[in-house]
Amino acid sequence: MRRIAPVLLLTTLLMASTAAWAVRESYIHLVISDRAQISQLTNVISITNVVGNDVYAVATDPMLAELTALGYSYNTLPSLKKDAVIKMAKSASEVKKSWQAYPTYEQYVEILQGFAAQYPNICRLQEIGLTQQGRTQYVLKITDNPDVAEDEPEVFFTATMHGDEPLGFMLMLRLADQILSGYGTDPRLTALVNNEELWINPLSNPDGTYAGGNDTIKYATRTLANGLDFNRNFPTRLAGEHPDGNPFAPETVAMMNFATLHHFTLSASFHSGNEVLNYPWDESADRHPDDAFFIALSRAYATQAQLDGPKQYMTQLDNGITNGWDWFEVNGGRQDYMTAFQGDREVTIELSIKYMVNATEVERYWVANNNAMLGYMEAALTGVRGIVTNAAGEPLAATVEVVGIPDVGVKVSSDPWVGNYHRMLVPGVYTVRIAAPGYQTAESTLTVNAGPATRWDVVLLP
Ligand SMILES: [Zn+2]
């Protein structure tokens, strides 16, 4: 600690005047002649939208140089953030009172610490890593008995890995506040906290959001401090470990380590730039074997957000949902990583067409998404669930296979601490197999209904 303190101090001093140092990003447009060119472009620039042959992207100077070297020409468009009215709060309590002013970095930390202090029975604050500029990547854990592993699905919400998409950041803080303050009085929120282990990472790229210094988000950048797109920096199933041609950033390593330490059933990554739910895969045209589940999950969210939001809200692409590849190819995205490498199911949720939402507009996005977010969390309680033990009642690490729906990559499995497994499925009749090395495989045909998961506890024999 003592050795790194001077470094942190220096970093803090430097950050006070980093506005001019922040990574320069351009918003560009180019026209392709063949959609196959996306496969090359997506590893060079940060594509944000593809409409027909028109490609829109954010690019740092090195990305532009690479693009030019490949023979592409492009137009530079006006900044996506030029009209944003960014009101910064004067205090943490102002943020929590109105939710219409963005917190400074210090206020953000104060709010998180306040949650953990005010709700010690259901909340823990964890630090999962340090960013390149020495800020902290925080995750809130919200559940009853927060220090005990229980037979509950782990659900993870994370926002703003693109630093200039701060709406998700605000909505995550407000969601945490709502769940914590509603526990014990609101039946829906109480049930969520009692029945699930919720994890919320409100701001995964604080260096990007506070690129202009800790007191403002006005100069926020999409990329991490080193100019990499966080959402293109994960290992992939098909394109290798480093599809962007760069080593893993410290933020990526922290996120992968955090995910590996846990046993997530379901997660969501919140962004801005469109109004649509984007489900796996991003990197390939083949459908995820659980395509029906991903469609149902995404459709439920979009429908709820349409009901609760302003007219036309969350109706982009296929009326608010899209297969990732169908929209445009992304390699190294978090959603595919969590789904293929962590036995999890993750969807990317684009909350607003505007990247930097005006502080006064945050409220209407909250109203539009609040029920949809809670419903998404509740989806982890559907499908099939149970506990896998040996004859002595000890929990086992077992894989859960659904005949006809093979997992691609890491299989859904039980959590070795408790033996609990949670296999989300759309309603239907399924043959489920539970297997662990050294034990006989168990198999059962189960009916899954809408609503609470069908329970199948399994004792495996040697
Ligand atoms: Zn984004």
Coordinates of C-alpha atoms and ligand atoms in Angstrom, one line a residue:
M1 CA 0.0 0.0 0.0
R2 CA 2.7 2.4 1.0
R3 CA 4.6 1.9 -2.2
I4 CA 1.7 2.6 -4.5
A5 CA 0.5 5.6 -2.6
P6 CA 2.8 8.1 -4.3
V7 CA 1.8 6.7 -7.6
L8 CA -1.9 7.2 -6.8
L9 CA -1.2 10.7 -5.6
L10 CA 0.6 11.6 -8.8
T11 CA -2.1 10.0 -10.8
T12 CA -4.7 12.1 -9.0
L13 CA -2.7 15.3 -9.6
L14 CA -2.4 14.4 -13.2
M15 CA -6.1 13.6 -13.6
A16 CA -7.0 17.1 -12.3
S17 CA -5.8 18.5 -15.6
T18 CA -6.2 15.7 -18.1
A19 CA -8.9 17.2 -20.3
A20 CA -6.4 17.9 -23.0
W21 CA -4.6 14.6 -22.5
A22 CA -7.7 12.4 -23.1
V23 CA -7.6 10.1 -26.0
R24 CA -8.9 11.9 -29.1
E25 CA -11.8 10.1 -30.7
S26 CA -13.5 10.9 -34.1
Y27 CA -17.0 10.0 -35.1
I28 CA -16.7 8.8 -38.7
H29 CA -18.8 7.4 -41.6
L30 CA -17.7 5.3 -44.4
V31 CA -19.5 3.4 -47.2
I32 CA -18.6 -0.2 -47.9
S33 CA -19.3 -2.1 -51.2
D34 CA -19.7 -5.5 -49.6
R35 CA -21.0 -6.5 -46.2
A36 CA -18.1 -8.9 -45.8
Q37 CA -15.9 -5.9 -45.3
I38 CA -17.4 -5.6 -41.8
S39 CA -15.4 -8.6 -40.7
Q40 CA -12.2 -6.6 -41.4
L41 CA -13.4 -3.2 -40.3
T42 CA -14.8 -4.4 -36.9
N43 CA -11.3 -5.3 -35.8
V44 CA -9.9 -1.9 -36.8
I45 CA -12.4 0.7 -35.8
S46 CA -15.1 0.8 -33.1
I47 CA -18.3 0.3 -35.2
T48 CA -21.4 1.8 -33.6
N49 CA -24.0 1.2 -36.3
V50 CA -24.4 -0.3 -39.7
V51 CA -27.3 0.7 -41.9
G52 CA -27.2 -1.0 -45.3
N53 CA -23.7 -0.1 -46.6
D54 CA -23.2 2.9 -44.3
V55 CA -20.9 2.2 -41.4
Y56 CA -20.7 4.6 -38.4
A57 CA -17.8 4.3 -36.0
V58 CA -15.8 5.9 -33.3
A59 CA -12.1 5.8 -34.0
T60 CA -8.9 7.0 -32.2
D61 CA -6.0 8.4 -34.2
P62 CA -4.2 5.0 -34.3
M63 CA -7.4 3.4 -35.5
L64 CA -7.8 6.0 -38.3
A65 CA -4.2 5.5 -39.3
E66 CA -4.8 1.7 -39.6
L67 CA -8.0 2.4 -41.5
T68 CA -6.3 4.6 -44.0
A69 CA -3.4 2.2 -44.4
L70 CA -6.0 -0.5 -45.4
G71 CA -7.1 1.8 -48.2
Y72 CA -10.5 3.0 -46.7
S73 CA -11.6 6.6 -46.9
Y74 CA -14.1 8.1 -44.5
N75 CA -15.9 11.4 -43.5
T76 CA -15.6 12.8 -40.1
L77 CA -19.0 13.6 -38.6
P78 CA -19.8 16.1 -35.9
S79 CA -19.2 14.9 -32.3
L80 CA -21.9 12.7 -30.9
K81 CA -21.7 14.7 -27.7
K82 CA -21.8 18.3 -28.9
D83 CA -25.4 19.0 -27.8
A84 CA -25.3 17.2 -24.5
V85 CA -26.2 19.3 -21.4
I86 CA -24.3 17.7 -18.6
K87 CA -25.3 18.9 -15.2
M88 CA -22.9 17.8 -12.5
A89 CA -24.2 17.5 -8.9
K90 CA -22.9 19.6 -6.1
S91 CA -23.1 16.7 -3.6
A92 CA -23.8 13.0 -3.5
S93 CA -27.1 13.7 -1.8
E94 CA -28.2 15.9 -4.7
V95 CA -27.6 12.9 -7.0
K96 CA -29.7 10.6 -4.9
K97 CA -32.4 13.2 -4.3
S98 CA -33.2 14.1 -7.9
W99 CA -31.3 11.7 -10.1
Q100 CA -31.0 14.6 -12.5
A101 CA -27.4 15.6 -12.0
Y102 CA -24.4 13.4 -12.8
P103 CA -22.1 12.6 -9.9
T104 CA -18.5 13.5 -9.8
Y105 CA -16.2 10.5 -9.4
E106 CA -15.8 11.2 -5.6
Q107 CA -19.6 11.6 -5.2
Y108 CA -20.0 8.3 -7.1
V109 CA -17.7 6.5 -4.6
E110 CA -19.5 8.2 -1.7
I111 CA -22.9 7.0 -2.9
L112 CA -21.6 3.4 -3.2
Q113 CA -19.9 3.5 0.2
G114 CA -23.2 5.0 1.6
F115 CA -25.2 2.1 0.2
A116 CA -22.9 -0.5 2.0
A117 CA -23.0 1.5 5.2
Q118 CA -26.7 2.1 5.2
Y119 CA -27.8 -1.4 4.3
P120 CA -25.2 -3.7 6.0
N121 CA -27.7 -6.6 6.1
I122 CA -28.1 -6.9 2.4
C123 CA -25.2 -5.0 0.7
R124 CA -21.5 -5.3 0.3
L125 CA -19.2 -3.1 -1.8
Q126 CA -16.4 -4.9 -3.6
E127 CA -13.4 -3.5 -5.4
I128 CA -12.6 -5.8 -8.4
G129 CA -9.7 -3.9 -9.8
L130 CA -7.9 -0.6 -10.5
T131 CA -8.1 1.2 -13.8
Q132 CA -5.1 2.4 -15.7
Q133 CA -5.4 5.8 -14.1
G134 CA -5.8 4.4 -10.6
R135 CA -9.6 4.7 -10.3
T136 CA -11.5 1.7 -8.7
Q137 CA -13.8 -0.7 -10.4
Y138 CA -16.6 -1.2 -7.9
V139 CA -19.3 -3.8 -7.7
L140 CA -22.2 -3.8 -5.3
K141 CA -23.5 -7.1 -4.0
I142 CA -27.1 -7.1 -3.0
T143 CA -28.7 -10.1 -1.4
D144 CA -30.0 -11.4 1.9
N145 CA -27.2 -13.1 3.9
P146 CA -24.6 -11.4 1.8
D147 CA -21.7 -13.3 3.4
V148 CA -23.2 -16.7 2.9
A149 CA -23.3 -18.8 -0.4
E150 CA -27.0 -19.8 -0.9
D151 CA -29.1 -21.7 -3.4
E152 CA -29.7 -18.6 -5.5
P153 CA -28.8 -17.6 -9.0
E154 CA -26.2 -14.9 -9.4
V155 CA -27.2 -12.0 -11.7
F156 CA -24.8 -9.3 -12.8
F157 CA -25.6 -5.9 -14.3
T158 CA -22.8 -3.7 -15.6
A159 CA -22.9 -0.4 -17.3
T160 CA -20.9 2.2 -19.2
M161 CA -17.9 0.2 -20.4
H162 CA -18.0 2.9 -23.1
G163 CA -17.3 5.9 -20.9
D164 CA -19.4 8.3 -22.9
E165 CA -22.6 6.3 -22.5
P166 CA -23.3 7.4 -18.9
L167 CA -27.1 6.8 -18.9
G168 CA -26.5 3.2 -17.8
F169 CA -24.3 4.4 -15.0
M170 CA -27.1 6.6 -13.6
L171 CA -29.7 3.9 -14.0
M172 CA -27.6 1.3 -12.2
L173 CA -27.1 3.7 -9.2
R174 CA -30.8 4.4 -9.1
L175 CA -31.7 0.7 -9.5
A176 CA -29.4 -0.2 -6.6
D177 CA -30.9 2.6 -4.5
Q178 CA -34.4 1.4 -5.3
I179 CA -33.7 -2.2 -4.5
L180 CA -31.9 -1.4 -1.2
S181 CA -34.4 1.1 0.0
G182 CA -37.4 -1.0 -1.0
Y183 CA -36.2 -4.1 0.7
G184 CA -38.6 -5.2 3.4
T185 CA -41.5 -3.0 2.2
D186 CA -41.8 -3.6 -1.5
P187 CA -42.8 -7.3 -2.1
R188 CA -41.2 -7.5 -5.6
L189 CA -37.9 -6.0 -4.5
T190 CA -37.8 -8.0 -1.3
A191 CA -38.4 -11.2 -3.2
L192 CA -35.5 -10.3 -5.6
V193 CA -33.1 -9.7 -2.8
N194 CA -34.2 -12.9 -0.9
N195 CA -34.2 -15.1 -3.9
E196 CA -31.2 -14.0 -5.9
E197 CA -27.6 -12.8 -5.5
L198 CA -27.5 -9.4 -7.4
W199 CA -24.3 -7.8 -8.5
I200 CA -24.2 -4.3 -9.9
N201 CA -21.2 -2.6 -11.5
P202 CA -22.5 0.9 -12.2
L203 CA -19.4 2.2 -14.0
S204 CA -17.0 -0.2 -15.6
N205 CA -14.9 2.4 -17.4
P206 CA -14.5 5.3 -15.0
D207 CA -11.3 6.5 -16.8
G208 CA -13.4 7.0 -19.9
T209 CA -16.3 8.7 -18.2
Y210 CA -14.1 11.0 -16.2
A211 CA -11.5 11.5 -19.0
G212 CA -11.8 15.2 -18.4
G213 CA -11.1 14.9 -14.7
N214 CA -13.0 13.6 -11.7
D215 CA -15.3 16.7 -11.5
T216 CA -17.0 16.4 -14.9
I217 CA -18.2 13.8 -17.4
K218 CA -18.3 16.4 -20.2
Y219 CA -15.1 15.2 -21.8
A220 CA -16.0 11.5 -21.5
T221 CA -14.4 9.1 -24.0
R222 CA -15.7 5.8 -25.4
T223 CA -12.4 4.1 -24.9
L224 CA -10.3 3.1 -22.0
A225 CA -7.4 5.4 -21.0
N226 CA -5.1 3.7 -23.4
G227 CA -7.5 4.2 -26.3
L228 CA -8.8 0.6 -26.5
D229 CA -12.4 -0.2 -26.9
F230 CA -13.2 -2.2 -23.7
N231 CA -16.0 -4.0 -25.6
R232 CA -13.6 -5.4 -28.3
N233 CA -10.9 -6.5 -25.9
F234 CA -12.2 -9.8 -24.6
P235 CA -11.2 -13.3 -25.9
T236 CA -13.4 -14.8 -28.5
R237 CA -14.5 -18.3 -29.4
L238 CA -13.5 -18.1 -33.0
A239 CA -11.2 -15.1 -33.6
G240 CA -8.6 -15.9 -30.9
E241 CA -7.7 -14.3 -27.7
H242 CA -6.9 -10.9 -29.0
P243 CA -9.2 -10.0 -31.9
D244 CA -8.4 -6.3 -31.6
G245 CA -4.6 -7.0 -31.9
N246 CA -4.0 -5.6 -28.4
P247 CA -3.1 -7.2 -25.0
F248 CA -5.9 -7.3 -22.4
A249 CA -6.3 -4.0 -20.6
P250 CA -6.2 -4.1 -16.8
E251 CA -9.9 -3.4 -16.8
T252 CA -10.6 -6.5 -19.0
V253 CA -8.4 -8.7 -16.8
A254 CA -10.2 -7.5 -13.7
M255 CA -13.6 -8.2 -15.3
M256 CA -12.6 -11.7 -16.5
N257 CA -11.1 -12.5 -13.0
F258 CA -14.3 -11.3 -11.3
A259 CA -16.5 -13.3 -13.6
T260 CA -14.4 -16.4 -13.2
L261 CA -14.6 -16.1 -9.4
H262 CA -18.4 -16.2 -9.6
H263 CA -21.0 -18.3 -11.2
F264 CA -23.3 -16.0 -13.1
T265 CA -26.5 -17.3 -14.5
L266 CA -27.6 -14.1 -16.2
S267 CA -26.1 -10.8 -16.9
A268 CA -26.7 -7.6 -18.9
S269 CA -24.3 -4.9 -20.2
F270 CA -25.9 -1.5 -20.5
H271 CA -24.9 0.9 -23.3
S272 CA -26.2 3.9 -25.3
G273 CA -26.2 4.8 -29.0
N274 CA -29.3 2.9 -29.9
E275 CA -32.5 1.6 -28.4
V276 CA -32.4 -2.2 -28.8
L277 CA -31.4 -5.4 -27.0
N278 CA -28.6 -7.2 -28.8
Y279 CA -28.2 -10.9 -28.0
P280 CA -25.5 -13.4 -28.9
W281 CA -23.7 -14.1 -31.0
D282 CA -22.0 -10.9 -32.1
E283 CA -19.0 -12.7 -33.7
S284 CA -20.7 -15.3 -35.9
A285 CA -23.8 -15.9 -38.0
D286 CA -24.6 -19.3 -36.3
R287 CA -27.4 -19.0 -33.8
H288 CA -26.8 -19.7 -30.1
P289 CA -28.5 -23.0 -29.3
D290 CA -30.6 -21.1 -26.8
D291 CA -31.7 -18.7 -29.4
A292 CA -35.4 -19.1 -28.4
F293 CA -34.5 -18.2 -24.8
F294 CA -32.5 -15.1 -25.8
I295 CA -35.3 -13.9 -28.1
A296 CA -37.9 -14.4 -25.3
L297 CA -35.7 -12.6 -22.8
S298 CA -35.0 -9.7 -25.1
R299 CA -38.5 -9.4 -26.3
A300 CA -39.9 -9.3 -22.7
Y301 CA -37.6 -6.4 -21.9
A302 CA -38.3 -4.5 -25.1
T303 CA -42.1 -5.0 -24.7
Q304 CA -42.0 -3.7 -21.1
A305 CA -39.8 -0.8 -22.0
Q306 CA -42.2 0.1 -24.8
L307 CA -45.2 0.0 -22.4
D308 CA -43.5 2.2 -19.8
G309 CA -41.5 4.5 -22.1
P310 CA -42.3 7.3 -24.5
K311 CA -43.9 6.5 -27.9
Q312 CA -41.5 4.7 -30.2
Y313 CA -39.0 4.0 -27.4
M314 CA -37.0 0.7 -27.7
T315 CA -38.3 -0.1 -31.2
Q316 CA -35.1 -0.1 -33.2
L317 CA -34.1 -2.9 -35.6
D318 CA -36.6 -5.8 -35.1
N319 CA -39.0 -3.7 -32.9
G320 CA -36.4 -3.4 -30.1
I321 CA -34.3 -6.6 -30.4
T322 CA -31.7 -8.0 -32.7
N323 CA -29.3 -10.9 -33.1
G324 CA -25.8 -9.3 -32.7
W325 CA -24.4 -10.6 -36.0
D326 CA -27.5 -9.6 -37.9
W327 CA -26.9 -6.0 -36.9
F328 CA -23.1 -6.0 -37.3
E329 CA -20.2 -8.3 -36.4
V330 CA -18.3 -7.5 -33.2
N331 CA -15.3 -9.6 -32.1
G332 CA -14.0 -9.4 -28.5
G333 CA -17.3 -8.2 -27.0
R334 CA -18.2 -8.8 -23.4
Q335 CA -21.6 -10.4 -24.2
D336 CA -20.1 -13.2 -26.3
Y337 CA -17.3 -13.7 -23.7
M338 CA -19.6 -14.0 -20.8
T339 CA -21.9 -16.4 -22.7
A340 CA -19.2 -18.6 -24.3
F341 CA -16.5 -18.5 -21.6
Q342 CA -18.5 -18.2 -18.3
G343 CA -21.5 -20.5 -18.8
D344 CA -23.6 -17.3 -18.4
R345 CA -26.2 -15.7 -20.6
E346 CA -25.5 -12.0 -21.4
V347 CA -27.4 -9.5 -23.5
T348 CA -26.2 -6.0 -24.5
I349 CA -28.9 -3.4 -23.8
E350 CA -28.7 -0.1 -25.7
L351 CA -30.7 2.3 -23.6
S352 CA -30.8 5.5 -25.7
I353 CA -30.1 6.8 -29.1
K354 CA -28.2 9.7 -27.6
Y355 CA -24.8 8.8 -26.2
M356 CA -24.6 11.5 -23.6
V357 CA -28.2 11.9 -22.3
N358 CA -29.0 15.3 -20.7
A359 CA -29.2 15.0 -17.0
T360 CA -32.9 16.2 -17.1
E361 CA -33.8 13.4 -19.4
V362 CA -32.5 10.6 -17.2
E363 CA -35.8 10.4 -15.4
R364 CA -37.8 9.3 -18.5
Y365 CA -35.3 6.6 -19.3
W366 CA -35.6 5.4 -15.7
V367 CA -39.3 5.2 -16.0
A368 CA -39.1 3.3 -19.3
N369 CA -36.5 0.7 -18.1
N370 CA -37.2 0.2 -14.4
N371 CA -39.8 -2.6 -14.7
A372 CA -38.0 -4.1 -17.6
M373 CA -34.8 -4.3 -15.6
L374 CA -36.5 -6.0 -12.7
G375 CA -38.2 -8.4 -15.0
Y376 CA -34.8 -9.2 -16.6
M377 CA -33.4 -10.0 -13.1
E378 CA -36.3 -12.2 -12.3
A379 CA -35.7 -14.3 -15.5
A380 CA -32.9 -16.1 -13.6
L381 CA -35.6 -17.8 -11.5
T382 CA -37.2 -19.5 -14.5
G383 CA -36.3 -22.8 -16.3
V384 CA -34.9 -25.7 -14.3
R385 CA -33.0 -25.4 -11.0
G386 CA -31.8 -27.7 -8.2
I387 CA -29.0 -28.8 -6.1
V388 CA -26.5 -31.5 -7.0
T389 CA -24.9 -33.5 -4.2
N390 CA -23.3 -36.8 -3.6
A391 CA -24.8 -39.5 -1.4
A392 CA -23.2 -37.8 1.7
G393 CA -25.0 -34.6 0.9
E394 CA -21.9 -32.7 -0.2
P395 CA -22.3 -30.2 -3.1
L396 CA -20.8 -31.2 -6.4
A397 CA -19.5 -29.3 -9.4
A398 CA -21.6 -30.8 -12.2
T399 CA -22.5 -29.8 -15.7
V400 CA -26.1 -29.4 -16.8
E401 CA -26.9 -30.4 -20.3
V402 CA -30.2 -30.1 -22.0
V403 CA -30.6 -32.6 -24.8
G404 CA -31.0 -30.9 -28.1
I405 CA -29.6 -27.5 -26.7
P406 CA -25.8 -28.1 -26.5
D407 CA -23.8 -25.4 -24.8
V408 CA -21.2 -23.7 -27.0
G409 CA -18.1 -23.1 -25.0
V410 CA -18.3 -23.4 -21.2
K411 CA -21.3 -25.5 -20.1
V412 CA -23.9 -24.3 -17.6
S413 CA -22.8 -25.9 -14.3
S414 CA -23.6 -26.1 -10.7
D415 CA -21.9 -23.8 -8.2
P416 CA -19.5 -26.1 -6.2
W417 CA -20.0 -24.1 -3.0
V418 CA -23.7 -25.0 -2.7
G419 CA -24.2 -27.4 -5.6
N420 CA -27.0 -25.2 -7.0
Y421 CA -27.6 -24.9 -10.7
H422 CA -30.0 -22.6 -12.7
R423 CA -30.7 -23.5 -16.3
M424 CA -33.0 -20.9 -17.8
L425 CA -35.3 -22.3 -20.6
V426 CA -38.4 -21.2 -22.4
P427 CA -41.5 -23.3 -21.5
G428 CA -41.4 -26.8 -22.9
V429 CA -40.5 -30.4 -22.1
Y430 CA -36.8 -31.1 -21.8
T431 CA -34.5 -34.0 -21.1
V432 CA -31.9 -32.7 -18.7
R433 CA -28.6 -34.5 -17.9
I434 CA -26.4 -33.8 -14.9
A435 CA -22.9 -35.1 -15.0
A436 CA -19.8 -34.9 -12.8
P437 CA -16.5 -36.7 -13.2
G438 CA -16.4 -40.0 -11.2
Y439 CA -20.2 -40.1 -10.9
Q440 CA -23.0 -41.7 -12.9
T441 CA -24.9 -39.2 -15.1
A442 CA -28.4 -38.5 -14.0
E443 CA -31.2 -37.8 -16.5
S444 CA -34.7 -36.7 -16.2
T445 CA -37.5 -35.4 -18.5
L446 CA -38.9 -32.2 -17.0
T447 CA -41.7 -29.9 -17.9
V448 CA -40.8 -26.2 -17.8
N449 CA -43.7 -23.7 -17.4
A450 CA -43.6 -19.9 -17.5
G451 CA -42.9 -18.6 -14.0
P452 CA -40.8 -20.2 -11.2
A453 CA -38.3 -22.8 -12.3
T454 CA -39.1 -26.5 -12.1
R455 CA -37.0 -28.0 -9.3
W456 CA -34.9 -31.1 -9.8
D457 CA -32.5 -31.9 -6.9
V458 CA -30.1 -34.6 -7.9
V459 CA -28.0 -37.0 -5.9
L460 CA -25.2 -38.4 -8.0
L461 CA -23.9 -42.0 -7.4
P462 CA -20.3 -43.0 -7.8
Ligands
ZN1 ZN -21.4 1.1 -26.0

